[in-house]
PDB file of C-alpha atoms in Angstrom:
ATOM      1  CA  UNK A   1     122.156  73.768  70.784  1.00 75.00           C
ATOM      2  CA  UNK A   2     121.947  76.631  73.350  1.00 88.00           C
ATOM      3  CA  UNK A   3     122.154  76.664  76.749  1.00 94.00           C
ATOM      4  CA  UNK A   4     118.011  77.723  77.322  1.00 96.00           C
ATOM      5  CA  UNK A   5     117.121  75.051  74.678  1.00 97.00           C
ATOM      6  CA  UNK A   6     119.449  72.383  76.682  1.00 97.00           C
ATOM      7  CA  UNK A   7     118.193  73.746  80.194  1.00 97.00           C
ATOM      8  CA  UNK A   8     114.120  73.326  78.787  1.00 98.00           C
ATOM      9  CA  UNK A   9     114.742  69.480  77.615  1.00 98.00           C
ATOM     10  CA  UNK A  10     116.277  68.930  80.875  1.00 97.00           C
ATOM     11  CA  UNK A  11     112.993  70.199  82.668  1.00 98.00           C
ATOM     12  CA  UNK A  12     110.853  68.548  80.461  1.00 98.00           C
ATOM     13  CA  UNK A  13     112.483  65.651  81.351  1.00 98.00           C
ATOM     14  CA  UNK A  14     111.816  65.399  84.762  1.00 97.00           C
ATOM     15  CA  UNK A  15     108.298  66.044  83.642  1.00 98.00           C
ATOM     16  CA  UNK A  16     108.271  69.738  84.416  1.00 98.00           C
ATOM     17  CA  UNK A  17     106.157  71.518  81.529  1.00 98.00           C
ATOM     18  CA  UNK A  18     107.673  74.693  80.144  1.00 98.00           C
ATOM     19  CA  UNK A  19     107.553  77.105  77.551  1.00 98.00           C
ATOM     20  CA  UNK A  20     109.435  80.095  76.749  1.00 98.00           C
ATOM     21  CA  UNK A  21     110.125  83.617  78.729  1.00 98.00           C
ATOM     22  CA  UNK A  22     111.333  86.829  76.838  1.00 98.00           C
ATOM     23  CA  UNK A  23     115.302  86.931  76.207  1.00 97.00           C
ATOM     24  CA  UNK A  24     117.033  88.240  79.313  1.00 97.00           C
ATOM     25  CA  UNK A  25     113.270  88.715  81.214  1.00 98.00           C
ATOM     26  CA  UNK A  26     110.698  86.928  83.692  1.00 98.00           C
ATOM     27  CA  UNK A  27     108.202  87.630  81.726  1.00 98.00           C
ATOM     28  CA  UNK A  28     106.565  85.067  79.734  1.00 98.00           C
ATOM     29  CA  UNK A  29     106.724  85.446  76.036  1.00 97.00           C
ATOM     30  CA  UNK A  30     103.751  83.310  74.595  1.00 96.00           C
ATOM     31  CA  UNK A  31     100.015  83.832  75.808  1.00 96.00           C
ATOM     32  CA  UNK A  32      98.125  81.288  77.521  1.00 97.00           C
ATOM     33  CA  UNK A  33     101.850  80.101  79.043  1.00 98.00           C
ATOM     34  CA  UNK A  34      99.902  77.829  81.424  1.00 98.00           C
ATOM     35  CA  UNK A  35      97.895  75.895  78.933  1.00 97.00           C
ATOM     36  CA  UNK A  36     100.419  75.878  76.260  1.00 97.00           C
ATOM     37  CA  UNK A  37     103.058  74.405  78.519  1.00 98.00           C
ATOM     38  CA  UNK A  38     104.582  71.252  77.267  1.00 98.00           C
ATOM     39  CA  UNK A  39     107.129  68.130  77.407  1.00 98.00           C
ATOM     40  CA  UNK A  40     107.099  67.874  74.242  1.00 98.00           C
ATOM     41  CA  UNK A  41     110.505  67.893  73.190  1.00 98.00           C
ATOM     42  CA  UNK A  42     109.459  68.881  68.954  1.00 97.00           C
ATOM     43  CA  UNK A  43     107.752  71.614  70.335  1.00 97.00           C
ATOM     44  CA  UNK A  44     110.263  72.587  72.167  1.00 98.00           C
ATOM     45  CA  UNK A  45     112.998  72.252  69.743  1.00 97.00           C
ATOM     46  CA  UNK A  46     110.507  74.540  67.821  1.00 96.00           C
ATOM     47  CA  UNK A  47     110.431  76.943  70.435  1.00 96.00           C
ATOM     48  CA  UNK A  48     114.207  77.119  71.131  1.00 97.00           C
ATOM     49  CA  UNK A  49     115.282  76.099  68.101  1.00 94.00           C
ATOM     50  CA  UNK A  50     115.920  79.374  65.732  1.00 92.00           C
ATOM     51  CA  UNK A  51     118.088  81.937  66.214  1.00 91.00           C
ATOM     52  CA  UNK A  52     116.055  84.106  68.346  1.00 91.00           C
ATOM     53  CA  UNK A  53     114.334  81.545  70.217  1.00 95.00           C
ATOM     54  CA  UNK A  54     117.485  80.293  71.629  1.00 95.00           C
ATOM     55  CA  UNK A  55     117.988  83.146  73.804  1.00 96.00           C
ATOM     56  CA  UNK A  56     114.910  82.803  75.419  1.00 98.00           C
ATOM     57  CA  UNK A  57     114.671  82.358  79.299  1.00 98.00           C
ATOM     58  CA  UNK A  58     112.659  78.789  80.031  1.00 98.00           C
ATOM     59  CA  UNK A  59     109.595  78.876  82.649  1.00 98.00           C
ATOM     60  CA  UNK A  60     108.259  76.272  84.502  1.00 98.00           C
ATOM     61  CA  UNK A  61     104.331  76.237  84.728  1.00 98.00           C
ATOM     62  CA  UNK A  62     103.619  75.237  88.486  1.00 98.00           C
ATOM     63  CA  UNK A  63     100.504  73.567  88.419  1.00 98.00           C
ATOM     64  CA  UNK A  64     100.384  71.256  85.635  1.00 98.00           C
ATOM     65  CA  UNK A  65     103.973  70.319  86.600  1.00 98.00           C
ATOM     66  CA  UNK A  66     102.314  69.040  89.839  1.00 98.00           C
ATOM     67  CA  UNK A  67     104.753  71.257  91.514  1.00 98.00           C
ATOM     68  CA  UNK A  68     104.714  73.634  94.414  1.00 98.00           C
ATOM     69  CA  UNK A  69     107.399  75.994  94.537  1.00 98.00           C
ATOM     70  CA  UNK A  70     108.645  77.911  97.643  1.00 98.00           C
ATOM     71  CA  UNK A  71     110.037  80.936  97.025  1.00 98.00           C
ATOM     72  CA  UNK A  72     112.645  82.445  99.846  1.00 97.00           C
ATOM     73  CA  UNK A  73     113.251  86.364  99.159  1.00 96.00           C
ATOM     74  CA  UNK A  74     115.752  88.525 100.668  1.00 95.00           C
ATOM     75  CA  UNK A  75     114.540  92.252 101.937  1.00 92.00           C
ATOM     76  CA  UNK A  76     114.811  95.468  99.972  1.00 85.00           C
ATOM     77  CA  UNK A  77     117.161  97.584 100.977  1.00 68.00           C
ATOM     78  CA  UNK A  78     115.729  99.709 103.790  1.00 68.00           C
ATOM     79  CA  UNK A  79     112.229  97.531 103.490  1.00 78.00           C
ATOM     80  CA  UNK A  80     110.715  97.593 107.268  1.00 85.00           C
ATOM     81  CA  UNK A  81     110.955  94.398 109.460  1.00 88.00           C
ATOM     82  CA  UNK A  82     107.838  92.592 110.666  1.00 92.00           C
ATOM     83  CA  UNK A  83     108.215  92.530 114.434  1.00 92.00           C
ATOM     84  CA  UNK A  84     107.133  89.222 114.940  1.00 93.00           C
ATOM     85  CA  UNK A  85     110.405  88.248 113.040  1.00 93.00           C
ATOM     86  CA  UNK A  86     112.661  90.750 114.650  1.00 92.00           C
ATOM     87  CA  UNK A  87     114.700  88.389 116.390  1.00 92.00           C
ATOM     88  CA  UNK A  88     118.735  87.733 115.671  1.00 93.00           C
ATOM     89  CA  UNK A  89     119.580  85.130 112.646  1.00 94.00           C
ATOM     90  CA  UNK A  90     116.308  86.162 110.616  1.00 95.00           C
ATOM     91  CA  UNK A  91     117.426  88.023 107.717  1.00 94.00           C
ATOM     92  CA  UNK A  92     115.914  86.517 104.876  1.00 95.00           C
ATOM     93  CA  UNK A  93     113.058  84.336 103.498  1.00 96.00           C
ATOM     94  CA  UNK A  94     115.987  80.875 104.071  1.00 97.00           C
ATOM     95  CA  UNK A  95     115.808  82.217 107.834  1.00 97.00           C
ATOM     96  CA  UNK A  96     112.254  82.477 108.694  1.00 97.00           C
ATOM     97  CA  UNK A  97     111.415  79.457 106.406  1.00 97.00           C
ATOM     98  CA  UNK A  98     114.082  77.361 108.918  1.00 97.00           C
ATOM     99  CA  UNK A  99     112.246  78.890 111.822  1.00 97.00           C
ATOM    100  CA  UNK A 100     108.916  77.984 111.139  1.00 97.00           C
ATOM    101  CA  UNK A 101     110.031  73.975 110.181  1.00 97.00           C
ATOM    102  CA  UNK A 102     111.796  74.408 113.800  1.00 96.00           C
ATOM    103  CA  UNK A 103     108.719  76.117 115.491  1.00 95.00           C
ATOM    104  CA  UNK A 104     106.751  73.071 114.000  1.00 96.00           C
ATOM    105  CA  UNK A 105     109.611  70.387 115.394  1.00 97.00           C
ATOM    106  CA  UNK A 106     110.714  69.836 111.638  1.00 96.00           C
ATOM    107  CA  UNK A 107     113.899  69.836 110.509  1.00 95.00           C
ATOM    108  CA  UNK A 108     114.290  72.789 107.810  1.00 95.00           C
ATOM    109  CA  UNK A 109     112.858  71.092 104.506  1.00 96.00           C
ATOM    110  CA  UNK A 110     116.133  71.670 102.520  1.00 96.00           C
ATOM    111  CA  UNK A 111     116.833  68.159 101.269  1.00 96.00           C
ATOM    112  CA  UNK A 112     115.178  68.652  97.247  1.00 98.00           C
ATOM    113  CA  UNK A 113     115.654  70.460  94.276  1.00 98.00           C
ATOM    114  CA  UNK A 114     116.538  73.742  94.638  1.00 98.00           C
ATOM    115  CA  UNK A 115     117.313  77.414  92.444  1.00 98.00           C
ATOM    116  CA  UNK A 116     119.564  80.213  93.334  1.00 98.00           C
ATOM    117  CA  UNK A 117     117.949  83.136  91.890  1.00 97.00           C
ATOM    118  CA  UNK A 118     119.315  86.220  90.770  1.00 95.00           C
ATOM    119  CA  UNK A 119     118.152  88.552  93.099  1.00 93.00           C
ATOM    120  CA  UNK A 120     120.009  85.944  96.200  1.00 95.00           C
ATOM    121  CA  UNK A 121     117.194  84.285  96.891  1.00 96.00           C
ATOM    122  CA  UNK A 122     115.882  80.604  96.666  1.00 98.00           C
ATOM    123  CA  UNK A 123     112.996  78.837  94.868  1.00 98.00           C
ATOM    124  CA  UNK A 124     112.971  75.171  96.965  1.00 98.00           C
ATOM    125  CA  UNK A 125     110.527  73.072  95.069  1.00 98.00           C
ATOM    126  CA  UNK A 126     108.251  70.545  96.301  1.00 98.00           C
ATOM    127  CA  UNK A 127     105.507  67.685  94.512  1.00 98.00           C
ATOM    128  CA  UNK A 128     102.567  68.867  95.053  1.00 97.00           C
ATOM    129  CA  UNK A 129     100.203  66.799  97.741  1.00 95.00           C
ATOM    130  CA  UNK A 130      96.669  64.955  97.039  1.00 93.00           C
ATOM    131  CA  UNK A 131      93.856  66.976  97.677  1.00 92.00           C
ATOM    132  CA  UNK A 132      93.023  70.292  96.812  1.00 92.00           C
ATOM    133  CA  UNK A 133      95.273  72.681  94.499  1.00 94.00           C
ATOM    134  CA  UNK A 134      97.369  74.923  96.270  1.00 96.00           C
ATOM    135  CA  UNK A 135      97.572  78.525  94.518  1.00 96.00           C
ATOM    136  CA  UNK A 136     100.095  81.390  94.677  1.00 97.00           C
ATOM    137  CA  UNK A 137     100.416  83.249  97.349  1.00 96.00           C
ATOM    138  CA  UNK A 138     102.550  85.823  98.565  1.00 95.00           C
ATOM    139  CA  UNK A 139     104.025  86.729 102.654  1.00 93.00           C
ATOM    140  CA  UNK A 140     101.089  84.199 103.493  1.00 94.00           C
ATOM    141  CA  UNK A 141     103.084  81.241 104.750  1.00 95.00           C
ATOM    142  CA  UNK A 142     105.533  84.049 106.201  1.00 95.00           C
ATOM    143  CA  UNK A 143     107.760  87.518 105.697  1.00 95.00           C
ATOM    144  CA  UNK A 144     109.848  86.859 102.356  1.00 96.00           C
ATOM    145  CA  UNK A 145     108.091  83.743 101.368  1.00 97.00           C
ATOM    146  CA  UNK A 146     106.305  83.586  98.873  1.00 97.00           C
ATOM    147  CA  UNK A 147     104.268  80.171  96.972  1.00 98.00           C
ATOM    148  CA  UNK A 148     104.027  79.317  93.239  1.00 98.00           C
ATOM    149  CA  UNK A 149     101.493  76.606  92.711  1.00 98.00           C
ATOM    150  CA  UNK A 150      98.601  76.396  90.577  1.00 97.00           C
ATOM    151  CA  UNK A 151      98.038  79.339  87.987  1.00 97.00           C
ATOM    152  CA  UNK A 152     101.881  80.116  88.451  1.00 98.00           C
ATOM    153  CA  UNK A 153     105.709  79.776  87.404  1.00 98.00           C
ATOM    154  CA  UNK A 154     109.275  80.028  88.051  1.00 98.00           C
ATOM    155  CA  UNK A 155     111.858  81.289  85.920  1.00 98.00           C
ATOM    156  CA  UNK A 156     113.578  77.668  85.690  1.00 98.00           C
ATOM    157  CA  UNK A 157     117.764  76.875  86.655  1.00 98.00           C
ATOM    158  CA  UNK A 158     119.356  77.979  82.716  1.00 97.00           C
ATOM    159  CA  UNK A 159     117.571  81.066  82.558  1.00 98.00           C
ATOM    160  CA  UNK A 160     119.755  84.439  82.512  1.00 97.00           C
ATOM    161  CA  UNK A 161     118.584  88.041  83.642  1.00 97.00           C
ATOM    162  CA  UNK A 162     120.432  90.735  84.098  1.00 95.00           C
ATOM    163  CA  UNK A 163     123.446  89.236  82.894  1.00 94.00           C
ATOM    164  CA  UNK A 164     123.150  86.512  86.095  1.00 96.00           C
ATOM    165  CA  UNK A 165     122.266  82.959  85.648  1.00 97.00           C
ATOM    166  CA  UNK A 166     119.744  80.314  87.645  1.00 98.00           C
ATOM    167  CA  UNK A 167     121.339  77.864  89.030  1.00 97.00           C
ATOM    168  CA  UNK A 168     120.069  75.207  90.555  1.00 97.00           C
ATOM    169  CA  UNK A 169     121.433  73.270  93.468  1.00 97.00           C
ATOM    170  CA  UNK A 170     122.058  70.237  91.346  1.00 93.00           C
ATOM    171  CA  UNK A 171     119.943  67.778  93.612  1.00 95.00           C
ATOM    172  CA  UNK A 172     118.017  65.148  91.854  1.00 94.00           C
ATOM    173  CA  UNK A 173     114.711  64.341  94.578  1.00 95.00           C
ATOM    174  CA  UNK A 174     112.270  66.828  94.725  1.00 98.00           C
ATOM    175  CA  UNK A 175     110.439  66.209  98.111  1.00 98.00           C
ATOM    176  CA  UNK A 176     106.896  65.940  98.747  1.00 97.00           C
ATOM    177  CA  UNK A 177     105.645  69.218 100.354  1.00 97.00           C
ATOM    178  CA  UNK A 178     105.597  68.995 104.443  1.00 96.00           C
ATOM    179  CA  UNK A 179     102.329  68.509 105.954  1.00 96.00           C
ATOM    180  CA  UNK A 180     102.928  71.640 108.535  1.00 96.00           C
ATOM    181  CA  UNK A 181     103.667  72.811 105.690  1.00 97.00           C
ATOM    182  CA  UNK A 182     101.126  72.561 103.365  1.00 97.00           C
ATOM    183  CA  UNK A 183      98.574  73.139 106.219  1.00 95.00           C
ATOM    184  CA  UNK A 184     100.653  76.816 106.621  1.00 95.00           C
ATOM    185  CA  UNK A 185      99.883  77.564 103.084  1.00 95.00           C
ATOM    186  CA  UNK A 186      96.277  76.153 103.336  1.00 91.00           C
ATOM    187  CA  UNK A 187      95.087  78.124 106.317  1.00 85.00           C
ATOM    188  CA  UNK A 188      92.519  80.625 105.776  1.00 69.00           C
ATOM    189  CA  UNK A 189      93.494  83.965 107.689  1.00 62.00           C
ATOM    190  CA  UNK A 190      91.850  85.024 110.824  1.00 58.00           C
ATOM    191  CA  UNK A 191      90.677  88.366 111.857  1.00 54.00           C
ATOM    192  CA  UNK A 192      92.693  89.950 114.615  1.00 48.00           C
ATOM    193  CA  UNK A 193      90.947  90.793 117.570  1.00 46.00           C
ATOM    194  CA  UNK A 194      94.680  92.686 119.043  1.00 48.00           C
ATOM    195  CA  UNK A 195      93.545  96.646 118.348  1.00 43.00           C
ATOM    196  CA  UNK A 196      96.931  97.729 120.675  1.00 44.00           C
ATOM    197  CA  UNK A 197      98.736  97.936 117.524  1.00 45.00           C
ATOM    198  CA  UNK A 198      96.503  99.451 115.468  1.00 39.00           C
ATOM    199  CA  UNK A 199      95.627 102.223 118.286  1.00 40.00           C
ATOM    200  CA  UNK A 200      99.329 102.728 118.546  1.00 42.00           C
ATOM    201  CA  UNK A 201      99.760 103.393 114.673  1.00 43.00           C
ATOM    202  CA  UNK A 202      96.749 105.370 114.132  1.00 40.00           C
ATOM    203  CA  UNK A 203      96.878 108.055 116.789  1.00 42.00           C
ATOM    204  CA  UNK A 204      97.160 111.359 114.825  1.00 42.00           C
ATOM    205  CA  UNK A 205      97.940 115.299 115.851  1.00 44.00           C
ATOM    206  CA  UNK A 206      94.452 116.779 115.235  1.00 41.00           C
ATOM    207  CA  UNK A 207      94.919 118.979 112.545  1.00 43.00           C
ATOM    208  CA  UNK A 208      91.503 119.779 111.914  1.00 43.00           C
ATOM    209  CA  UNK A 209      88.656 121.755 113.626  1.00 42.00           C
ATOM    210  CA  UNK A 210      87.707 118.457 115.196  1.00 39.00           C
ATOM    211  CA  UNK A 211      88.121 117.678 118.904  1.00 35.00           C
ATOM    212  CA  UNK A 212      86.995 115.838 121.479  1.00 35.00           C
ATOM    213  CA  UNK A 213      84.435 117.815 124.892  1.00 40.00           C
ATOM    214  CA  UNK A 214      86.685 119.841 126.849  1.00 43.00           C
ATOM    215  CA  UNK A 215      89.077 120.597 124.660  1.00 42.00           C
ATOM    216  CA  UNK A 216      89.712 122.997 122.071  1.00 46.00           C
ATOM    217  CA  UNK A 217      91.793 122.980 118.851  1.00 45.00           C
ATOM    218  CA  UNK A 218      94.588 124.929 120.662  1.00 48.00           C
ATOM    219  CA  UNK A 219      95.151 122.397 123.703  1.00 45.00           C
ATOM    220  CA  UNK A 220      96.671 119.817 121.057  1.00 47.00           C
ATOM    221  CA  UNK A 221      94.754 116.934 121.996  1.00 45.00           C
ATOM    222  CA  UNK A 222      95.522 113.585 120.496  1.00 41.00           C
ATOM    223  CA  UNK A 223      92.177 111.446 118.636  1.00 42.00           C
ATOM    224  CA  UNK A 224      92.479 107.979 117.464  1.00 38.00           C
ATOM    225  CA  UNK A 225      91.422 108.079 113.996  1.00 35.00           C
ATOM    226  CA  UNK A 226      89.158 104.985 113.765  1.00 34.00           C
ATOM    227  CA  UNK A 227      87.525 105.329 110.014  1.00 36.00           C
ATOM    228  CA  UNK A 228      88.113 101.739 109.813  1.00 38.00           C
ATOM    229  CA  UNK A 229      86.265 100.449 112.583  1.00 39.00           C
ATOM    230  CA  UNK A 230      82.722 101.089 112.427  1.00 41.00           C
ATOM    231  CA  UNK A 231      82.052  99.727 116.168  1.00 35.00           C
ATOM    232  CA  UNK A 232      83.416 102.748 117.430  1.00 35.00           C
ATOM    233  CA  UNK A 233      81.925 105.005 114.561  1.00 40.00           C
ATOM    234  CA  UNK A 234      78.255 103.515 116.461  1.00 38.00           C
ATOM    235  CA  UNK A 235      79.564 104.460 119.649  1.00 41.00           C
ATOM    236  CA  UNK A 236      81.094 107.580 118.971  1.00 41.00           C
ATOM    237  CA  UNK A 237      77.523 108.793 117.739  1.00 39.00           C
ATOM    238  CA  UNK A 238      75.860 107.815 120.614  1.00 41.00           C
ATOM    239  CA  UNK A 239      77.634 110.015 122.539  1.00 42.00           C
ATOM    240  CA  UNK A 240      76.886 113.089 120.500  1.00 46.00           C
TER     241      UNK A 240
END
């Protein structure tokens, strides 16, 4: 038996459904991955089972696993730095995710089953709560985190890419997902009323033969370019 087809019964066993990614690859290598999904341990013998099979990576579908999975990146090399989380400690996805638990007066929600990835980073599962399904998102809950829920998957702990293995953290609980938590992931976004930033960033040269009364195109005078704002498109005309 292979080490993919041994790593998929062990999923399945804990009641995680999963079907088969392409040899060495994230990507899934069946259509319909989140339907066809299974326990089943002759279909997945039948999956993994021939010679080509065996070699090929094992996904976990989120949602019908009933599982939420967090997924803690670490930055690109050279990749900018939100400033909100330009602060010493905070390097990765495992830093601002401890932050946040602490900023909520939770201790950082380590304590369940848990995936080293290839790439450095973490996938820290979690059962999904009652209610309404939660669905992938990505930098939503905060920089380098990203969720797998409903409508996604994980490459699972067995899996190989790149010539580096999953592995998971070995623990056997997988904890329900926090309530700060889950209300982080729920939230709907808010429009920002803060234009000092955007000001800041979108002050231009003005290259063209626009300017604004009194000067002329060789005094160098500075515009903000507000395209995107259409309250100051109405008042701009007004003035004309």
């Amino acid at each position: 038996m292979s080490e993919q087809l041994d790593a998929a019964l062990a999923h399945a066993s804990r009641g995680w459904k999963v079907f088969p990614l392409r040899i060495g690859d994230k990507r899934p290598a069946v259509r319909d991955w989140e339907t066809r999904a299974t326990t089943d341990a002759v279909r997945i013998h039948r999956a993994w089972g021939s010679q080509r099979g065996a070699r090929c990576n094992v996904g976990i579908a989120c949602g019908p696993s009933n599982l939420v999975v967090v997924d803690l990146d670490t930055p690109a090399h050279g990749s900018p730095r939100p400033y909100e989380w330009d602060k010493p400690g905070i390097d990765t996805g495992a830093d601002v995710f401890a932050a946040l638990a602490e900023q909520h007066g939770e201790p950082p929600p380590f304590e369940t089953f848990s995936v080293e990835t290839v790439s450095g980073g973490e996938h820290v599962y979690f059962a999904a709560p009652d209610g309404p399904a939660i669905r992938n998102s990505a930098g939503k809950v905060g920089w380098l985190i990203d969720v797998r829920g409903a409508g996604g998957y994980v490459v699972a702990a067995g899996s190989k890419v790149g010539g580096r293995r999953y592995r998971s953290n070995g623990h056997a609980e997988v904890a329900r997902l926090p309530r700060w938590l889950t209300a982080a992931i729920q939230q709907q976004p808010r429009p920002s009323t803060d234009l000092g930033r955007f000001l800041d960033v979108c002050q231009r040269p003005v290259l063209g033969p626009r300017w604004w009364p009194g000067e002329s195109p060789r005094s160098g005078g500075v515009q903000a370019v507000l395209m995107a704002a259409p309250f100051f498109a109405v008042r701009a005309s007004r003035m004309r």
